Coordinates of C-alpha atoms in Angstrom, one line a residue:
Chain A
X245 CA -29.4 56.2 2.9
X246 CA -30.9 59.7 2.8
X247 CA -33.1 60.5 6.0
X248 CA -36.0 63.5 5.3
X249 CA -37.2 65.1 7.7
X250 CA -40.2 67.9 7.6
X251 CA -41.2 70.5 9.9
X252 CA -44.3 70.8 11.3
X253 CA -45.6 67.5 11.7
X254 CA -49.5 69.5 11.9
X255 CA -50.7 72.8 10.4
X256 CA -53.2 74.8 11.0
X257 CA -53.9 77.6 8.5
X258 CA -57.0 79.6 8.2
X259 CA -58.7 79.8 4.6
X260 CA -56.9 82.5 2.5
X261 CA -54.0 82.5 4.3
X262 CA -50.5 81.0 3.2
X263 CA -49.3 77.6 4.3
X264 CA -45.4 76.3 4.1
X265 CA -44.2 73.3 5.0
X266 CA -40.7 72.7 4.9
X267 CA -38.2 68.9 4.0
X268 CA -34.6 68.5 4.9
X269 CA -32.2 66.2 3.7
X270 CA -29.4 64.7 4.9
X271 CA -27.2 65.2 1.9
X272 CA -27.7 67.0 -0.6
X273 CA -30.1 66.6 -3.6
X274 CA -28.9 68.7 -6.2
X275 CA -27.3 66.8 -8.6
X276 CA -23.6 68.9 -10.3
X277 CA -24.2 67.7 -13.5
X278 CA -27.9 68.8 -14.8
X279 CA -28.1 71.5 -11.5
X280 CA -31.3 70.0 -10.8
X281 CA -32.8 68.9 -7.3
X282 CA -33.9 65.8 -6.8
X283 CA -37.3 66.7 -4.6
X284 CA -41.2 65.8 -5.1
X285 CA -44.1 67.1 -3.2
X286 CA -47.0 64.8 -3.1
X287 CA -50.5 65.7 -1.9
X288 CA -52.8 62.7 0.3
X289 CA -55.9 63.2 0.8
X290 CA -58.2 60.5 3.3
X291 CA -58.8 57.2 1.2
X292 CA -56.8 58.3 -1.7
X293 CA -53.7 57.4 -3.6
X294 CA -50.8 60.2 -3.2
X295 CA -50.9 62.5 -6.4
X296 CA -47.7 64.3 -7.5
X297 CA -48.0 67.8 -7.5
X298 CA -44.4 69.3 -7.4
X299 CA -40.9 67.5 -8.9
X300 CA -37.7 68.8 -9.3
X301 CA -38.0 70.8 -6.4
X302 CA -40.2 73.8 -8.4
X303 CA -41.8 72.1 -11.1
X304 CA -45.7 72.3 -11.1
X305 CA -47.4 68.9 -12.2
X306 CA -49.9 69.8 -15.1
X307 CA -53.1 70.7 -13.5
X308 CA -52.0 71.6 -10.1
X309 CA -53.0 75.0 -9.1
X310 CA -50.6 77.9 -8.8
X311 CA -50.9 78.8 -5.5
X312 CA -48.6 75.5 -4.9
X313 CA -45.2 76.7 -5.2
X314 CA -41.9 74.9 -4.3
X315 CA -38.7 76.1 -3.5
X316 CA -35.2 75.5 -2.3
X317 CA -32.2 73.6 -3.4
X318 CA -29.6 71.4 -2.0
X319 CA -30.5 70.1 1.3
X320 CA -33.4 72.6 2.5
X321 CA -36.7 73.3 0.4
X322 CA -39.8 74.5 1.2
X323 CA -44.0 73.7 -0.2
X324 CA -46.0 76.8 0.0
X325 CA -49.4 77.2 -0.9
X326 CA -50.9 80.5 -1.1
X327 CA -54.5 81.4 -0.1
X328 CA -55.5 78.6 1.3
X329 CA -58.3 76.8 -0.4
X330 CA -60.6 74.1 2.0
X331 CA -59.7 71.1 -0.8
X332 CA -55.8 71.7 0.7
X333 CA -56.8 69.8 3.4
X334 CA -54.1 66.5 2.9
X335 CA -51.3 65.6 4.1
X336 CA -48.1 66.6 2.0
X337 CA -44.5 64.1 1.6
X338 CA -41.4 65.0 0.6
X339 CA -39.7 62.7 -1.6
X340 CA -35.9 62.7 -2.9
X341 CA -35.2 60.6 -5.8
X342 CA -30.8 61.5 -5.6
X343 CA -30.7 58.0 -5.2
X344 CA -32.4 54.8 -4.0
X345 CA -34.1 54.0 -1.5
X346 CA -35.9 57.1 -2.4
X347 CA -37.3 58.0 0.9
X348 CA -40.2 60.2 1.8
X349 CA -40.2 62.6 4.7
X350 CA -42.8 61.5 7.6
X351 CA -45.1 63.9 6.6
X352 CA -47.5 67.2 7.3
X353 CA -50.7 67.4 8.2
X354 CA -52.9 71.0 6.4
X355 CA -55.5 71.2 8.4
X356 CA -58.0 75.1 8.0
X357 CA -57.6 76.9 11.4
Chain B
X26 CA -54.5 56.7 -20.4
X27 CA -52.1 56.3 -17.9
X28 CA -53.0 53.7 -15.3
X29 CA -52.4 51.2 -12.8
X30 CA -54.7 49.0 -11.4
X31 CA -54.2 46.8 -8.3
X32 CA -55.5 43.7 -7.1
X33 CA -58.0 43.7 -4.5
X34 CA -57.9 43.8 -0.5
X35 CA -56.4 40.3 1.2
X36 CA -56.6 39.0 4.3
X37 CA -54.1 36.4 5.4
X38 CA -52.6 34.7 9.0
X39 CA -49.9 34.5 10.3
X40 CA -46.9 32.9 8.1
X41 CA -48.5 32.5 5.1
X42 CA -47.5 33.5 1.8
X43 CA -49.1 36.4 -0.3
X44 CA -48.8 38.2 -3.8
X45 CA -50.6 41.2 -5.0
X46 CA -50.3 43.1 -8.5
X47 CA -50.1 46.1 -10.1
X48 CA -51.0 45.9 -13.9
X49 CA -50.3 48.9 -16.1
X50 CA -51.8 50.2 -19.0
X51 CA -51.7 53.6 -21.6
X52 CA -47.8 53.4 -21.7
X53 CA -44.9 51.4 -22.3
X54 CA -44.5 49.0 -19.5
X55 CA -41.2 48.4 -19.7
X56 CA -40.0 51.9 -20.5
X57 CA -40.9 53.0 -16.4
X58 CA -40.0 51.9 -13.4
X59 CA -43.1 50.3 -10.9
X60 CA -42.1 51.0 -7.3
X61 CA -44.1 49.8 -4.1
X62 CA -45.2 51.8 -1.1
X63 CA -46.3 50.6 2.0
X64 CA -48.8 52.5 4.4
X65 CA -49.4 51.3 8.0
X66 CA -52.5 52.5 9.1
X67 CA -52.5 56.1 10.3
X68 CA -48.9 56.4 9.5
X69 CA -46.7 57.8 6.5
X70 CA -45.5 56.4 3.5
X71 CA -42.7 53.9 3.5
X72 CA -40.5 53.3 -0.2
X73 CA -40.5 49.7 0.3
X74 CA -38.4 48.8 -3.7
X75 CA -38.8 49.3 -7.3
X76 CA -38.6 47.1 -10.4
X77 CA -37.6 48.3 -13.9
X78 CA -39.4 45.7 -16.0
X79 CA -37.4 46.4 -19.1
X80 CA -34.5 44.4 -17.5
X81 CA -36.0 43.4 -14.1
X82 CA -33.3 45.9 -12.1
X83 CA -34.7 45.6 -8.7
X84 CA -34.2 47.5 -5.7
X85 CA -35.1 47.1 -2.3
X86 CA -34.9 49.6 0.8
X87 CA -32.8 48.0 3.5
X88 CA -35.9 48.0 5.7
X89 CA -37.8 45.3 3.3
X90 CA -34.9 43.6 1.5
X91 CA -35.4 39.5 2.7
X92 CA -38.8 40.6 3.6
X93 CA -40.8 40.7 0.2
X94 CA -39.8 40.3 -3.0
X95 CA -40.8 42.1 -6.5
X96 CA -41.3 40.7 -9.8
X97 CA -43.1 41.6 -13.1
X98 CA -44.3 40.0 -16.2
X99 CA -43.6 41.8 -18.8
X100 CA -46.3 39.4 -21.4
X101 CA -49.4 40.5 -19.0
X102 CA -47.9 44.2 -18.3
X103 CA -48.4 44.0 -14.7
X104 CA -45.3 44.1 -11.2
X105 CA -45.9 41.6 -8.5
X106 CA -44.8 42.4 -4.6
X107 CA -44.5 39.1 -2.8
X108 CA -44.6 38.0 1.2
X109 CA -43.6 34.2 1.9
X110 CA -44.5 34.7 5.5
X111 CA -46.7 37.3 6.6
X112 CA -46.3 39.0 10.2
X113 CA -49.1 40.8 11.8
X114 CA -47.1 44.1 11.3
X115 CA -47.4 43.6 7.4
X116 CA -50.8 45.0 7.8
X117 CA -51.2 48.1 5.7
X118 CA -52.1 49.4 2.3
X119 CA -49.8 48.7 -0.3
X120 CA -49.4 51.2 -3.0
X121 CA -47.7 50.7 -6.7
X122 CA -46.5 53.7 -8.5
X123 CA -44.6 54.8 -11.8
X124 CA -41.6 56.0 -12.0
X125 CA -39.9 57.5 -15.2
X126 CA -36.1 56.3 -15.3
X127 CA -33.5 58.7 -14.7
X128 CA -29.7 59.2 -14.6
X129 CA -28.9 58.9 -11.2
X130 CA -32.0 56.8 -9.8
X131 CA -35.5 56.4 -11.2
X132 CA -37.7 59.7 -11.1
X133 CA -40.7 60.8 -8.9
X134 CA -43.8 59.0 -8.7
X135 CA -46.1 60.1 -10.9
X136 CA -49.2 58.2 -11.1
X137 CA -50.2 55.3 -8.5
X138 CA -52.0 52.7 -8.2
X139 CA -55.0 53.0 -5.8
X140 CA -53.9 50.7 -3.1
X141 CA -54.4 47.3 -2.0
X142 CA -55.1 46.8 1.6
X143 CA -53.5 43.5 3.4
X144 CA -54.7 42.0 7.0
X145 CA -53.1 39.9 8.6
X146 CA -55.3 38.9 11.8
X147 CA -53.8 36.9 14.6

């Protein structure tokens, strides 16, 4: 099975400023035929669902602003969200979907400094 | 619209049995994968399995396989995650989701149920 693993576990950014969390894998994600990583983002806020806001490692979800940005490919990527806005405060998963089980990293808490 | 609706919060004991649902609607049912996520309290989320109704393909994480079980119905458009014997430690929230299928696995999760929360006291 393929173990995730993000760094920080907690962040504390100030408003404006930029935020990156980063997801590891323990194999790689990108897949030789299509050259396309396997990697979501999702977004928790308290007492809501997940949301999807980045998949294929860079692709935007429709609506999400730009200032969320992903990046990386094979067994290393990176979330950044630029100028941080005070409705960032979530907690953000990495998930792969290479292959099943499609784990989700453990998880990064945004909190505003 | 795209949604997924799922039962409502459940409390149970010890060793007894339990099934909630996820019923989906705006899209073809059996054209997408439903997958279940479990979330302990203050903790992350857990891929627990998935079910791709259009030929009832199941998968399980090794974590849960023997420990639950997932079904759908295809005639009422709505996935089923089942417990025959609760434990305490099944106390969570328990999320559905939809996945798109994809060549090597099915795809990200992208729209979710809004959770149903299970208690089991002791």
């Amino acid at each position: 099975d393929i173990v995730m693993t993000q760094s920080p576990d907690s962040l504390a950014v100030s408003l404006g400023e930029r935020a990156a969390i980063r997801c590891k894998s323990s194999q790689s994600l990108l897949y030789s035929l299509d050259r396309k990583n396997y990697l979501a983002w999702y977004q928790q806020k308290p007492g809501q669902p997940p949301k999807l806001v980045i998949s294929w490692a860079s692709t935007r979800q429709s609506g999400v602003p730009d200032r969320f940005s992903g990046s990386g490919s094979g067994t290393d990527f990176t979330l950044t969200i630029n100028s941080l806005q005070p409705e960032d405060v979530a907690v953000y998963y990495c998930q792969q979907y290479y292959n099943t089980p499609n784990s989700f990293g453990q998880g990064t808490k945004l909190e505003v400094k | 619209e795209v949604q997924l609706v799922q039962s409502g919060a459940q409390v149970r004991g010890p060793r007894e049995s339990l099934t909630i649902s996820c019923k989906g609607s705006g899209y073809s049912f059996t054209d997408y994968w439903i997958a279940w996520v479990r979330q302990m309290p203050g903790k992350g989320l857990e891929w627990m399995g998935i079910i791709y109704p259009g030929d009832s393909d199941t998968r399980y994480s090794p974590s849960f396989q023997g420990q639950v079980s997932i079904s759908a119905d295809n005639s009422i458009k709505t996935a089923f995650l089942h417990w025959g014997s609760l434990k305490t430690s099944d106390t969570a929230m328990y999320f559905c989701a939809r996945g798109l299928s994809g060549t090597l696995s099915p795809f990200f999760l992208d729209y979710w149920g809004q959770g149903t929360p299970v208690t089991v006291f002791s």
